[in-house]
Amino acid sequence: MTLAQRAPVCVLGTGLIGGSLLRAAVAAGYPAFGYNRSAAGAEAARRDGFDVSTELGAVLRRAAAEDALLVLAVPMPAVAPILAEIATLAPDCALTDVVSIKRPVLDAVRERGLGARFVGGHPMTGTSESGWSATDSELFRDAVWAVGVDEGTGVEPWERVVRLALDCGSVVVPVVADEHDQAVARISHLPHVLAEALAAAGAAGGDLALGLAAGSFRDGTRVAGTAPDLVRAICEPNATALGRVLDETITALVTARDALAANGTLGDVVEAGYRGRTAYEARARWDITGIVPGEDGWLSELRRAGQRGGVLRVL
Amino acid sequence: MTLAQRAPVCVLGTGLIGGSLLRAAVAAGYPAFGYNRSAAGAEAARRDGFDVSTELGAVLRRAAAEDALLVLAVPMPAVAPILAEIATLAPDCALTDVVSIKRPVLDAVRERGLGARFVGGHPMTGTSESGWSATDSELFRDAVWAVGVDEGTGVEPWERVVRLALDCGSVVVPVVADEHDQAVARISHLPHVLAEALAAAGAAGGDLALGLAAGSFRDGTRVAGTAPDLVRAICEPNATALGRVLDETITALVTARDALAANGTLGDVVEAGYRGRTAYEARARWDITGIVPGEDGWLSELRRAGQRGGVLRVL
């Protein structure tokens, strides 16, 4: 490792994801510090020995002075106000984020003129808990970390973000913003909505139904235990893509219900689901190699590799 | 334990549930034997030291001679043919079943004139595997075992079935057939259908979506890994109740989709789901006591206790 590989990291927002990232970065040997809006959260982090302040201006000035990689780790509604501060105080810093959708973040970043140094990110991990007390330096171990390869991405900030993700123990999937948002609508936001609907339907059966519930209900409703505000913050900013996949799913369920009424069979959904689960279990992560950042077409080559299930394990 | 408490058990069908029950009954000290249609399955059981034959007639005659408790452990489509044999060869045996729905079994039993000695049963357990090779004497440990308290249930067969369930390590929820079927539509059959729809929607996103999938998709689609034929055998006989709860769920999802399109919010489903999951996690199993089988009103008292979340842990 050279010094450049361990350039400082500045985490903005030290909740579950940001706080875990601060822990993981420090554990991997990065000089790292952070900002948190709530004094209680910052104080909890400081008690655990981490350098977290509630003074956003001071934190951003320090990040600019140290050429830190800024990591936006706040919910979507808080992104725009922080970007305004960054544009004023640390406009030349490399910038990434860990927000669960990518297009709205990318648009907000570009609106502020910060696009040249920005690389979107989304570690596909979490728990149903939140806040500093839930943070864990191992949260990213063996996780998938989506990293942006949108047009105009700069080599230097991209390499910094990928290196950080790898150093936290994740593998990297290169993806552009819109395709990311469509994919996570299917494999993250739809699961949340279906878990909510299932939990509500089960509880409508009263104590008898909940008393008979076993593994299929337990697993199918697990993420419905997530705080409602957090579920909304994760899903609702992806309204367009989520609406489209909800449409698809409603159509599949209506077809099943109608087939059940007409001839007592659930129809194709059973085989389609079995094939889908089988494909998920059989998915092979193959290693992307031979693409040199900065060479002609590197971004579109990485994008295509990600589409086909490729991951980066080394830089 | 008296001899009467360990009367022989005869399991008809030694797949995952029946075979596990045969193992559990033997482990609990019951004289137990069984029938299996497939020679390979029966042979596998015999190799493991269990008394399983492919000769249904001989097995039923032996059950009649030994006053065994018959346990129907075949899929719904195979129930009627076996009942015809029972009506001929062992009509006076106590009879239960472990089929995943109760009303169609109860109707088929009554049509054959076997109602007086019948007590429906449904252990709420299983895995996505099937066949003798998946059997496990501990499958019923800490599970919930639904036991019928339908009108006309006899005390003696009911006590035998409850004792067997308890001896296998389960707790017993007393329930009538129709209420059982409505409840499992919510907490077992709907989870299967939603898991199938989710798995299909995820796979429709291709390698990128499946490559980004994490915990919410993994858990939400787990039971979609069950063999399609088994899913159909579990869900489709419960078409009426499942259709009703699918209607409810489709309505909830349409409401969410429309709210998302109209104002960017998922609406009430998030809070309803969170309340439902919280109620599930907080459900308390209280012990039913003081109801004496055979006394006036015992069946309706047990039914009401089951409706309110009560379980039997001792007889």
XYZ file of C-alpha atoms in Angstrom:
630
model
C 0.000 0.000 0.000
C 1.223 3.490 -0.790
C 0.117 6.606 1.013
C -2.206 7.439 -1.874
C -4.053 4.173 -1.308
C -4.860 5.150 2.222
C -5.906 8.735 1.683
C -8.159 9.986 4.482
C -11.849 9.146 4.562
C -14.476 11.566 5.868
C -17.856 10.007 6.629
C -20.839 12.369 6.682
C -23.502 10.726 8.823
C -22.526 8.023 11.301
C -25.681 5.907 11.499
C -25.716 2.182 10.818
C -24.031 2.301 7.392
C -21.864 5.404 7.781
C -20.793 4.502 11.309
C -19.965 0.953 10.285
C -17.967 2.341 7.375
C -16.031 4.619 9.730
C -15.217 1.603 11.896
C -14.271 -0.545 8.892
C -12.091 2.185 7.350
C -10.197 2.694 10.613
C -9.819 -1.070 10.998
C -8.367 -1.211 7.459
C -5.782 1.438 8.316
C -7.363 4.562 6.818
C -7.084 7.870 8.610
C -10.820 8.497 9.042
C -13.088 11.016 10.706
C -16.693 12.014 10.462
C -19.649 14.291 10.993
C -22.971 13.473 12.598
C -25.950 15.807 12.931
C -27.141 14.497 16.269
C -24.932 15.312 19.234
C -25.895 12.048 20.939
C -24.753 9.995 17.949
C -21.471 11.905 17.652
C -20.856 11.587 21.383
C -21.496 7.818 21.252
C -18.951 7.493 18.441
C -16.385 9.604 20.338
C -16.868 7.458 23.440
C -15.865 4.494 21.285
C -12.715 6.352 20.233
C -13.782 7.683 16.824
C -13.208 11.230 15.594
C -16.776 12.433 14.973
C -17.956 16.036 15.237
C -21.283 17.838 14.900
C -19.598 20.803 13.202
C -20.184 20.194 9.500
C -18.260 23.284 8.360
C -15.155 22.386 10.343
C -15.296 18.767 9.191
C -15.564 19.777 5.515
C -12.719 22.320 5.790
C -10.542 19.614 7.295
C -11.545 17.179 4.545
C -10.551 19.771 1.919
C -7.226 20.417 3.645
C -6.434 16.696 3.880
C -7.819 15.770 0.447
C -10.146 13.240 2.099
C -12.651 11.066 0.265
C -16.074 12.338 1.326
C -18.691 9.649 1.963
C -22.311 10.845 2.002
C -24.069 8.534 4.451
C -27.283 10.384 5.174
C -30.858 9.567 4.109
C -31.939 10.907 0.716
C -33.821 13.944 2.105
C -30.620 15.174 3.807
C -28.431 14.821 0.711
C -29.150 18.162 -0.994
C -28.422 20.397 2.045
C -25.094 18.647 2.656
C -24.133 18.926 -1.014
C -24.665 22.679 -0.773
C -22.122 22.824 2.050
C -19.691 20.597 0.175
C -19.934 22.794 -2.931
C -18.898 25.757 -0.784
C -16.290 24.246 1.519
C -14.851 21.116 -0.142
C -15.726 21.215 -3.871
C -12.528 19.459 -4.986
C -12.757 16.452 -2.695
C -13.441 13.030 -4.167
C -17.047 12.228 -3.268
C -19.073 9.056 -2.928
C -22.259 8.014 -1.151
C -23.899 4.956 0.379
C -27.511 5.930 -0.313
C -29.827 3.115 -1.421
C -30.679 4.712 -4.781
C -28.327 6.237 -7.275
C -30.099 8.376 -9.898
C -31.496 11.016 -7.509
C -28.093 11.325 -5.789
C -26.293 11.633 -9.127
C -28.727 14.316 -10.282
C -28.357 16.265 -7.044
C -24.555 16.045 -7.238
C -24.510 17.268 -10.836
C -26.890 20.115 -10.057
C -24.326 21.331 -7.536
C -21.525 21.031 -10.106
C -19.823 18.254 -8.142
C -20.128 15.561 -10.810
C -16.490 15.424 -11.914
C -15.237 14.091 -8.574
C -18.299 11.945 -7.753
C -18.625 8.150 -7.851
C -21.890 6.687 -6.569
C -21.806 3.749 -4.180
C -24.236 1.369 -2.487
C -23.095 -1.386 -0.144
C -25.828 -4.052 -0.263
C -25.913 -4.738 3.440
C -27.680 -3.615 6.589
C -29.731 -4.847 9.485
C -33.175 -3.891 10.718
C -31.479 -1.776 13.415
C -30.138 1.741 13.100
C -27.863 4.289 14.752
C -24.308 4.199 16.097
C -25.130 1.465 18.617
C -25.823 -0.927 15.720
C -22.563 -0.194 13.869
C -20.184 -3.032 13.075
C -16.812 -2.893 11.352
C -17.614 -6.278 9.767
C -20.920 -5.147 8.200
C -19.351 -5.042 4.721
C -17.483 -8.345 4.913
C -18.444 -10.521 1.907
C -21.120 -8.042 0.873
C -21.645 -6.669 -2.628
C -20.834 -2.977 -3.024
C -22.300 -1.330 -6.103
C -19.937 1.345 -7.472
C -20.941 3.791 -10.203
C -19.499 3.689 -13.705
C -21.692 6.468 -15.078
C -20.474 8.479 -18.018
C -17.902 11.056 -16.995
C -16.630 9.142 -13.979
C -13.038 10.095 -13.147
C -10.383 7.426 -12.723
C -8.841 8.772 -9.541
C -11.999 9.072 -7.403
C -13.297 5.780 -8.849
C -10.170 3.946 -7.774
C -10.379 5.455 -4.305
C -13.965 4.304 -3.847
C -13.306 0.801 -5.171
C -10.241 0.461 -2.940
C -12.240 1.510 0.125
C -14.999 -1.006 -0.682
C -12.477 -3.814 -1.186
C -10.580 -2.861 1.979
C -13.872 -3.116 3.913
C -14.163 -6.736 2.735
C -16.753 -6.316 -0.037
C -16.716 -7.274 -3.692
C -17.534 -4.499 -6.182
C -20.245 -4.603 -8.847
C -19.849 -1.825 -11.431
C -23.206 -0.350 -12.431
C -24.726 2.834 -13.823
C -27.286 4.751 -11.794
C -30.487 3.902 -13.673
C -29.714 0.207 -13.981
C -28.831 0.086 -10.293
C -32.145 1.651 -9.348
C -34.112 -0.752 -11.533
C -32.260 -3.747 -10.097
C -32.656 -2.759 -6.448
C -36.366 -2.132 -7.027
C -36.541 -5.867 -7.745
C -34.239 -7.317 -5.127
C -34.456 -4.830 -2.251
C -37.482 -2.536 -2.457
C -40.038 -5.079 -3.698
C -38.979 -7.541 -0.944
C -39.691 -4.800 1.593
C -43.158 -4.060 0.213
C -44.112 -7.748 -0.063
C -42.881 -8.410 3.480
C -45.079 -5.564 4.740
C -48.128 -6.873 2.860
C -47.515 -10.409 4.121
C -47.062 -9.332 7.728
C -50.297 -7.325 7.561
C -52.192 -10.266 6.030
C -50.897 -12.641 8.689
C -51.796 -10.351 11.562
C -55.285 -9.905 10.099
C -55.752 -13.606 10.913
C -55.437 -12.800 14.606
C -53.793 -14.805 17.379
C -54.702 -18.131 15.769
C -52.895 -17.343 12.507
C -49.852 -15.813 14.227
C -49.794 -18.771 16.607
C -49.656 -21.246 13.704
C -47.031 -19.246 11.779
C -43.786 -21.104 11.095
C -40.686 -20.669 8.921
C -42.252 -19.391 5.703
C -44.015 -16.526 7.497
C -41.035 -15.788 9.759
C -38.587 -15.443 6.871
C -41.040 -13.785 4.498
C -41.798 -11.002 6.992
C -38.348 -10.503 8.536
C -37.660 -7.123 6.950
C -41.122 -5.867 7.954
C -39.507 -5.469 11.385
C -37.521 -2.515 9.986
C -38.598 0.898 11.312
C -41.295 2.296 8.980
C -39.448 5.594 8.481
C -36.357 3.708 7.331
C -38.396 1.569 4.917
C -39.906 4.708 3.415
C -36.496 6.384 3.163
C -35.139 3.329 1.334
C -38.047 2.615 -1.017
C -39.961 5.796 -1.770
C -37.186 7.734 -3.559
C -37.167 4.904 -6.110
C -40.852 5.399 -6.884
C -40.660 5.030 -10.660
C -38.729 1.758 -10.799
C -40.545 0.333 -7.774
C -43.921 1.257 -9.274
C -43.017 -0.614 -12.456
C -41.997 -3.817 -10.658
C -45.036 -3.571 -8.369
C -47.149 -3.488 -11.540
C -45.450 -6.648 -12.770
C -45.929 -8.394 -9.436
C -49.583 -7.389 -9.124
C -50.185 -8.783 -12.617
C -48.517 -12.077 -11.643
C -50.623 -12.322 -8.468
C -53.860 -11.466 -10.287
C -53.068 -14.164 -12.846
C -52.457 -16.681 -10.057
C -55.645 -15.718 -8.225
C -57.723 -15.967 -11.395
C -56.242 -19.354 -12.321
C -56.927 -20.575 -8.796
C -60.564 -19.487 -9.071
C -61.009 -20.836 -12.595
C -59.328 -24.225 -12.364
C -57.791 -24.641 -8.924
C -54.195 -24.147 -10.047
C -51.773 -21.348 -9.244
C -50.540 -21.340 -12.822
C -47.087 -20.356 -13.997
C -46.013 -18.347 -10.968
C -44.895 -21.483 -9.131
C -42.506 -22.627 -11.861
C -41.351 -19.059 -12.573
C -40.565 -18.564 -8.895
C -38.751 -21.872 -8.607
C -36.655 -21.023 -11.665
C -35.931 -17.599 -10.201
C -34.826 -18.935 -6.841
C -32.755 -21.622 -8.526
C -31.038 -19.004 -10.689
C -30.361 -16.934 -7.563
C -28.830 -19.882 -5.724
C -26.761 -20.841 -8.764
C -25.544 -17.336 -9.579
C -21.806 -17.386 -10.059
C -19.736 -14.330 -9.300
C -16.997 -14.280 -11.873
C -14.012 -11.996 -11.521
C -13.700 -9.027 -13.823
C -10.106 -8.781 -15.054
C -8.183 -7.007 -17.760
C -10.070 -3.714 -17.807
C -7.694 -0.806 -17.193
C -9.320 2.274 -15.651
C -8.818 5.267 -17.905
C -8.285 3.337 -21.123
C -10.736 3.831 -23.967
C -14.161 2.425 -23.138
C -13.272 1.335 -19.585
C -16.573 2.588 -18.151
C -18.805 0.831 -20.672
C -16.717 -2.350 -20.420
C -17.137 -2.355 -16.651
C -20.856 -1.655 -17.031
C -21.322 -4.636 -19.347
C -19.312 -6.887 -17.038
C -21.504 -5.907 -14.095
C -24.635 -6.606 -16.124
C -23.371 -10.139 -16.697
C -22.690 -10.853 -13.026
C -19.007 -9.865 -12.886
C -17.396 -8.505 -9.722
C -14.111 -6.798 -8.899
C -12.102 -8.390 -6.106
C -8.870 -6.532 -6.703
C -8.030 -3.171 -8.191
C -46.700 -43.690 30.842
C -49.118 -46.575 30.683
C -49.332 -49.040 27.835
C -52.409 -47.223 26.534
C -50.350 -44.076 26.114
C -47.959 -45.834 23.796
C -50.408 -47.634 21.559
C -48.861 -48.466 18.181
C -48.577 -45.874 15.444
C -48.943 -46.731 11.770
C -47.669 -44.077 9.361
C -49.096 -44.179 5.840
C -46.569 -42.426 3.613
C -42.964 -42.056 4.767
C -41.864 -38.903 2.983
C -40.444 -35.882 4.803
C -43.282 -35.459 7.315
C -44.478 -39.052 7.630
C -40.964 -40.462 7.724
C -39.863 -37.920 10.308
C -42.941 -38.800 12.361
C -42.060 -42.494 12.185
C -38.571 -41.667 13.438
C -39.892 -39.365 16.177
C -42.511 -41.891 17.335
C -39.920 -44.657 17.601
C -37.552 -42.301 19.407
C -40.371 -41.512 21.877
C -40.906 -45.220 22.581
C -43.927 -45.970 20.423
C -44.198 -49.273 18.604
C -44.397 -47.861 15.070
C -44.483 -49.145 11.531
C -45.470 -47.796 8.163
C -46.414 -48.051 4.535
C -44.818 -46.300 1.580
C -45.978 -46.511 -2.028
C -42.537 -46.309 -3.573
C -40.330 -49.349 -3.102
C -37.212 -47.184 -3.065
C -38.555 -45.066 -0.220
C -39.633 -48.117 1.793
C -36.267 -49.778 1.182
C -34.400 -46.652 2.327
C -36.445 -46.640 5.545
C -35.813 -50.339 6.133
C -32.089 -49.850 5.601
C -32.262 -47.342 8.454
C -33.945 -49.961 10.631
C -37.583 -48.928 10.310
C -40.479 -51.278 9.669
C -41.878 -49.953 6.393
C -43.672 -52.006 3.753
C -45.109 -51.359 0.293
C -48.040 -53.719 0.989
C -50.858 -51.380 2.003
C -53.346 -54.194 2.659
C -51.014 -56.072 4.972
C -50.052 -52.898 6.812
C -53.700 -51.942 7.401
C -54.660 -55.430 8.574
C -51.796 -55.314 11.052
C -52.873 -51.842 12.219
C -56.412 -53.161 12.798
C -55.114 -56.182 14.710
C -52.866 -54.021 16.914
C -55.347 -51.143 17.318
C -52.754 -48.738 15.931
C -53.272 -45.030 15.409
C -53.275 -44.513 11.633
C -51.467 -41.404 10.407
C -52.297 -40.297 6.858
C -49.093 -38.712 5.565
C -49.673 -38.587 1.828
C -50.363 -35.587 -0.430
C -54.007 -34.537 -0.758
C -54.566 -36.282 -4.117
C -53.609 -39.642 -2.569
C -55.893 -39.284 0.461
C -59.169 -40.601 -1.031
C -57.754 -43.890 -2.413
C -56.089 -44.687 0.910
C -59.285 -43.875 2.831
C -61.124 -46.419 0.673
C -58.668 -49.105 1.779
C -58.895 -48.022 5.418
C -62.706 -48.178 5.301
C -62.415 -51.777 4.152
C -59.501 -53.078 6.200
C -59.159 -50.930 9.328
C -62.383 -48.956 9.826
C -62.188 -48.953 13.616
C -58.664 -47.621 13.968
C -58.124 -44.154 15.388
C -57.163 -41.977 12.446
C -55.288 -38.706 12.011
C -53.416 -36.959 9.207
C -50.615 -34.491 8.661
C -51.917 -32.927 5.449
C -51.513 -29.169 5.131
C -55.240 -28.434 4.868
C -58.017 -29.784 7.012
C -61.484 -29.259 5.472
C -60.975 -31.418 2.349
C -59.481 -34.215 4.473
C -62.332 -34.011 6.973
C -64.897 -34.137 4.164
C -63.200 -37.117 2.520
C -63.016 -38.960 5.858
C -66.701 -38.346 6.584
C -67.706 -39.437 3.088
C -66.070 -42.781 3.848
C -67.908 -43.024 7.169
C -64.661 -42.766 9.140
C -65.486 -39.519 10.975
C -66.104 -40.957 14.437
C -62.490 -42.058 14.948
C -60.847 -39.186 13.046
C -58.930 -36.225 14.452
C -57.265 -33.909 11.937
C -53.670 -32.844 12.463
C -51.115 -30.514 10.908
C -47.596 -30.136 12.258
C -46.437 -26.654 11.191
C -42.958 -27.666 10.156
C -41.017 -28.846 7.134
C -38.058 -28.032 4.966
C -37.737 -27.376 1.252
C -36.489 -30.971 0.847
C -38.580 -34.112 0.536
C -38.394 -37.916 0.756
C -36.974 -40.323 3.307
C -33.451 -38.962 2.955
C -34.657 -35.638 4.406
C -36.406 -37.166 7.434
C -35.399 -36.093 10.918
C -36.718 -37.312 14.265
C -36.291 -33.759 15.590
C -38.409 -32.104 12.881
C -41.311 -31.568 15.303
C -39.258 -30.304 18.246
C -40.672 -26.924 19.404
C -43.052 -26.820 16.451
C -46.760 -26.042 16.595
C -49.026 -28.998 15.808
C -52.595 -28.088 14.919
C -55.042 -30.749 16.191
C -58.708 -30.804 15.210
C -61.527 -30.031 17.641
C -64.300 -30.267 15.073
C -67.789 -31.144 16.222
C -68.146 -34.855 16.874
C -64.494 -35.441 17.754
C -64.074 -38.447 20.055
C -62.120 -38.144 23.289
C -60.054 -41.292 22.906
C -58.614 -40.691 19.415
C -58.154 -36.993 20.241
C -56.055 -37.829 23.296
C -53.969 -40.267 21.289
C -53.197 -37.665 18.646
C -52.394 -34.949 21.167
C -50.130 -37.306 23.096
C -48.249 -38.263 19.959
C -47.751 -34.602 19.017
C -46.516 -33.744 22.508
C -44.237 -36.789 22.598
C -42.690 -35.616 19.326
C -41.744 -32.346 21.040
C -44.459 -30.066 19.648
C -47.030 -27.860 21.331
C -50.662 -28.369 20.282
C -53.010 -25.683 18.969
C -56.653 -26.831 18.970
C -58.493 -25.634 15.875
C -61.474 -26.528 13.697
C -60.944 -27.365 10.040
C -62.285 -24.205 8.375
C -60.507 -21.828 10.733
C -57.280 -23.785 10.272
C -57.528 -23.493 6.506
C -58.210 -19.760 6.660
C -55.277 -19.224 9.025
C -52.755 -21.253 7.018
C -53.820 -19.450 3.845
C -52.409 -16.343 5.557
C -49.291 -17.665 7.211
C -48.233 -20.551 4.989
C -49.834 -20.496 1.543
C -49.657 -16.746 0.922
C -45.954 -16.726 1.935
C -45.343 -19.391 -0.699
C -47.111 -17.457 -3.444
C -45.407 -14.163 -2.566
C -42.014 -15.865 -2.445
C -42.618 -17.258 -5.936
C -43.683 -13.863 -7.286
C -40.648 -12.188 -5.684
C -38.195 -14.763 -6.991
C -39.619 -14.387 -10.501
C -39.428 -10.583 -10.315
C -35.824 -10.707 -9.119
C -34.712 -13.112 -11.811
C -36.413 -10.926 -14.426
C -33.743 -8.352 -13.537
C -31.068 -10.697 -14.840
C -27.571 -11.340 -13.548
C -27.157 -7.763 -12.352
C -30.207 -7.888 -10.080
C -29.418 -11.363 -8.748
C -25.806 -10.302 -8.241
C -26.883 -7.335 -6.109
C -29.426 -9.351 -4.087
C -28.796 -9.470 -0.355
C -30.662 -10.514 2.792
C -34.146 -9.216 2.028
C -34.305 -11.111 -1.265
C -32.626 -14.217 0.145
C -35.098 -14.544 3.025
C -38.135 -13.406 1.068
C -37.598 -16.066 -1.611
C -36.361 -18.967 0.544
C -39.483 -21.118 0.210
C -39.536 -20.584 -3.567
C -36.776 -23.204 -3.547
C -39.412 -25.825 -2.693
C -40.222 -28.266 -5.506
C -43.096 -26.815 -7.592
C -45.190 -29.987 -7.280
C -44.936 -29.810 -3.508
C -45.930 -26.125 -3.472
C -48.982 -26.941 -5.586
C -49.899 -29.897 -3.376
C -49.695 -27.644 -0.310
C -51.454 -24.541 -1.640
C -53.913 -25.478 -4.361
C -56.302 -27.623 -2.276
C -56.884 -24.489 -0.175
C -58.043 -22.503 -3.200
C -61.000 -20.725 -1.602
C -59.219 -19.369 1.468
C -56.036 -18.635 -0.459
C -57.999 -16.818 -3.155
C -59.591 -14.603 -0.519
C -56.299 -13.622 1.095
C -54.693 -13.116 -2.326
C -57.514 -10.677 -3.067
C -56.741 -8.791 0.140
C -53.038 -8.689 -0.653
C -53.540 -7.564 -4.239
C -55.736 -4.748 -2.961
C -53.032 -3.692 -0.491
C -50.367 -3.719 -3.216
C -52.552 -1.808 -5.683
C -53.190 0.813 -2.994
C -49.432 1.098 -2.365
C -48.614 1.343 -6.063
C -51.264 4.012 -6.624
C -50.104 6.045 -3.627
C -46.522 5.797 -4.882
C -47.576 7.089 -8.298
C -49.827 9.809 -6.907
C -47.664 11.250 -4.153
C -44.472 9.261 -3.836
C -45.486 7.434 -0.653
C -46.176 3.758 -0.085
C -49.121 4.628 2.156
C -50.424 2.554 5.039
C -48.911 -0.789 4.054
C -45.598 0.081 5.720
C -47.130 0.788 9.122
C -49.587 -2.116 8.813
C -46.732 -4.486 8.019
C -44.593 -3.192 10.854
C -47.504 -3.628 13.284
C -48.095 -7.130 11.935
C -44.481 -8.220 12.287
C -44.313 -6.667 15.759
C -47.456 -8.564 16.793
C -45.912 -11.759 15.415
C -42.682 -11.252 17.352
C -44.602 -10.378 20.512
C -47.118 -13.232 20.307
C -47.260 -15.032 23.615
C -48.141 -18.702 23.760
C -50.173 -19.165 26.898
C -50.921 -22.595 28.289
C -54.441 -23.950 28.036
C -55.380 -25.556 31.352
C -58.489 -26.772 33.097
C -60.412 -28.101 30.114
C -61.307 -31.773 30.623
C -61.750 -33.770 27.379
C -65.245 -35.241 27.276
C -66.866 -32.767 29.657
C -69.683 -30.590 28.348
C -68.447 -28.066 25.834
C -64.815 -29.235 25.825
C -64.462 -28.954 22.052
C -65.798 -25.406 21.821
C -63.732 -24.357 24.848
C -60.585 -25.702 23.217
C -61.517 -24.026 19.960
C -61.907 -20.633 21.648
C -58.639 -21.083 23.521
C -56.806 -21.836 20.262
C -58.335 -18.767 18.636
C -56.867 -16.638 21.419
C -53.337 -18.046 21.062
C -53.531 -20.836 23.647
C -51.494 -24.044 23.354
C -51.517 -27.428 25.062
C -48.173 -28.552 26.478
C -49.481 -31.423 28.579
C -52.486 -33.678 28.309
